[in-house]
Amino acid sequence: MSAPAPLPAPAPRRRLRVATASLAGCFGCHMSFLDMDERLVGLIDLIVLDRSPLTDIKHPGPCDIALVEGGVCNAENVHVLRELRRAAKVVIALGACAVNGGLPAMRNHRGLEDILRKVYEERPDGGAGIPDDPELPLLTDKVHPLHEVVRVDYFLPGCPPSADAIHKFLTDLAEGRTPRLADALLHFD
Amino acid sequence: MTEIENVVVIDGLRVPFEPGQTILEAALAAGVWIPHLCHHPDFAPHGSCKVCTVVVNGRNGSACTMRALPGQEVASATPEIQERRRTLLQMLFVEGNHFCPGCEKSGNCTLQALAYDAEMLTPRFDHFYPNRRLDGSHPDVLLDLDRCILCELCVRASRDVDGKSVFAVAGRGGDCRIVVNSPTGRLGDTDLAIEDAAAHVCPVGAILPKRVGFSVPIGARVFDAGPISEVSPHLARTEDGR
């Protein structure tokens, strides 16, 4: 009996196309992404960046994953988020603001007009008035987490999520596992 | 006649109990973890949060209020019950304003620790973002009802331990809220003292002693040491301290 033919070599794994965006956030989650440091070199074997502040590409092409930081606080945020939802197979809410509105949502229990007056008018120097430039995106009445605007596939809490948590989540997904954060990596603050 | 053993079976484990103990008291005394939020060993059982709901001989019940009885088969850590607990926690999160990054109770907060233990990644439901009162009128204690989960521990502590009845619950349904027993409704006009049990019993940071917020740094707080199911102060410890 002849020896069985050797199995063909596995096809090289296709790199996942990842888009990232920051909506009503502080960019802390992107900084945490960069905090992966030398592990980024290994990660780049698994992913390729599409639209992102890190590439300066403005609009996403077809993507596997969209990592979205920040909540939704204005019309532009809604537009960017919907564009990412259409482009990506998987949307991940990255960080506390994307998951539950975070600190920007602390404005929700004050009226929007009250907030604007307090910030721009009720100042010791009298303030310069509430900005009304037509290029400014209209503010939403409340700050919303992503899942109140589009369908979200995964949530990665933390303010920001640690580099370890982001690395674990992305490598789990890239290697075909359901992402899971063990107790030490799961933080809301 | 054979004497009936004072033992309940919780998730297959034989747990002895003293007559009069609740299922939760027996479990915690034996080092068996059942998640709970409105229960505190120093105060009368209340059964309001339902996080400790278990299935006893096929029927649902709050482990903190059900007496332990011989012959009880209790299911607690099943995937179905854990999923229900996670849903309860998600509802508690969206009904208040729980912003952990901006809360000095973070790391010492029972609601947060239970959510970690239940691997809650998202509040899942639409947020209420309620508009609630912040009362900073007391010189030593801050009252921030944004975080109140209506567990009534402060009500029980003030009434049963401090003998002052500073706090009470008013309203119904979505209007249900903690009120303060003073002519102005302000905490500063009550006889609450910083030494009172009610000033320290809140599990979520709705009642906070002032000027001690970061005396223990983040990372070294109660639930930073491990999951609440292992480090809960209510759980019996073995001789080696685990």
Coordinates of C-alpha atoms in Angstrom, one line a residue, chain A residues 96-97 99-111 142-145 147-149 154-159 169 179-183 186-189, chain B residues 93 97-103 106-107 111-112 115-132 146-147 218 223-224 226-228:
Chain A
A96 CA -16.2 53.1 27.8
C97 CA -17.5 56.0 25.6
V99 CA -19.9 51.1 25.1
N100 CA -22.1 53.3 27.4
G101 CA -21.5 56.9 26.4
G102 CA -18.7 57.3 28.9
L103 CA -17.8 60.7 30.4
P104 CA -19.2 62.7 27.5
A105 CA -22.6 61.2 28.3
M106 CA -22.4 63.0 31.7
R107 CA -23.9 65.9 29.8
N108 CA -27.0 64.0 29.2
H109 CA -28.8 64.9 32.4
R110 CA -28.4 68.6 31.7
G111 CA -30.2 70.2 28.7
K142 CA -27.9 63.3 24.0
V143 CA -24.6 61.4 23.8
H144 CA -25.3 57.8 22.8
P145 CA -23.3 54.6 22.9
H147 CA -25.3 50.2 20.0
E148 CA -28.2 52.7 20.3
V149 CA -27.4 53.9 16.7
Y154 CA -18.5 43.1 20.1
F155 CA -17.9 45.3 23.1
L156 CA -14.5 46.0 24.6
P157 CA -14.9 48.1 27.7
G158 CA -12.3 50.1 29.6
C159 CA -11.2 53.8 29.8
F169 CA -9.4 40.7 21.4
P179 CA -12.8 36.9 21.8
R180 CA -12.9 36.6 25.6
L181 CA -11.3 38.8 28.3
A182 CA -10.2 37.1 31.4
D183 CA -10.9 38.8 34.8
L186 CA -11.9 43.2 32.1
H187 CA -12.2 46.8 33.3
F188 CA -14.8 49.5 33.0
D189 CA -12.5 52.3 34.2
Chain B
F93 CA -26.6 49.9 34.7
N97 CA -25.8 56.9 35.4
H98 CA -23.0 54.5 36.1
F99 CA -19.8 56.0 34.6
C100 CA -17.1 54.0 36.2
P101 CA -14.2 56.1 34.9
G102 CA -15.6 59.2 36.7
C103 CA -16.6 57.4 40.0
S106 CA -14.6 52.2 41.2
G107 CA -12.7 49.2 42.4
L111 CA -22.3 46.5 41.1
Q112 CA -19.1 46.9 39.1
A115 CA -20.6 42.8 36.4
Y116 CA -17.0 41.8 36.0
D117 CA -17.7 38.5 37.5
A118 CA -20.6 38.0 35.1
E119 CA -18.3 38.9 32.2
M120 CA -20.7 41.8 31.3
L121 CA -19.1 43.6 28.4
T122 CA -22.1 45.9 27.5
P123 CA -25.2 47.3 29.2
R124 CA -27.0 46.1 26.0
F125 CA -30.2 48.0 26.6
D126 CA -30.9 51.7 25.7
H127 CA -29.8 53.9 28.5
F128 CA -32.3 55.9 30.6
Y129 CA -29.7 58.6 31.5
P130 CA -32.0 59.8 34.3
N131 CA -31.8 63.3 35.7
R132 CA -31.2 62.8 39.4
D146 CA -27.2 59.0 39.8
R147 CA -25.7 55.8 41.1
I218 CA -7.0 52.5 41.9
F223 CA -12.1 44.1 44.0
D224 CA -8.8 44.8 42.3
G226 CA -9.6 39.3 42.3
P227 CA -13.1 38.5 41.3
I228 CA -15.8 39.2 43.8

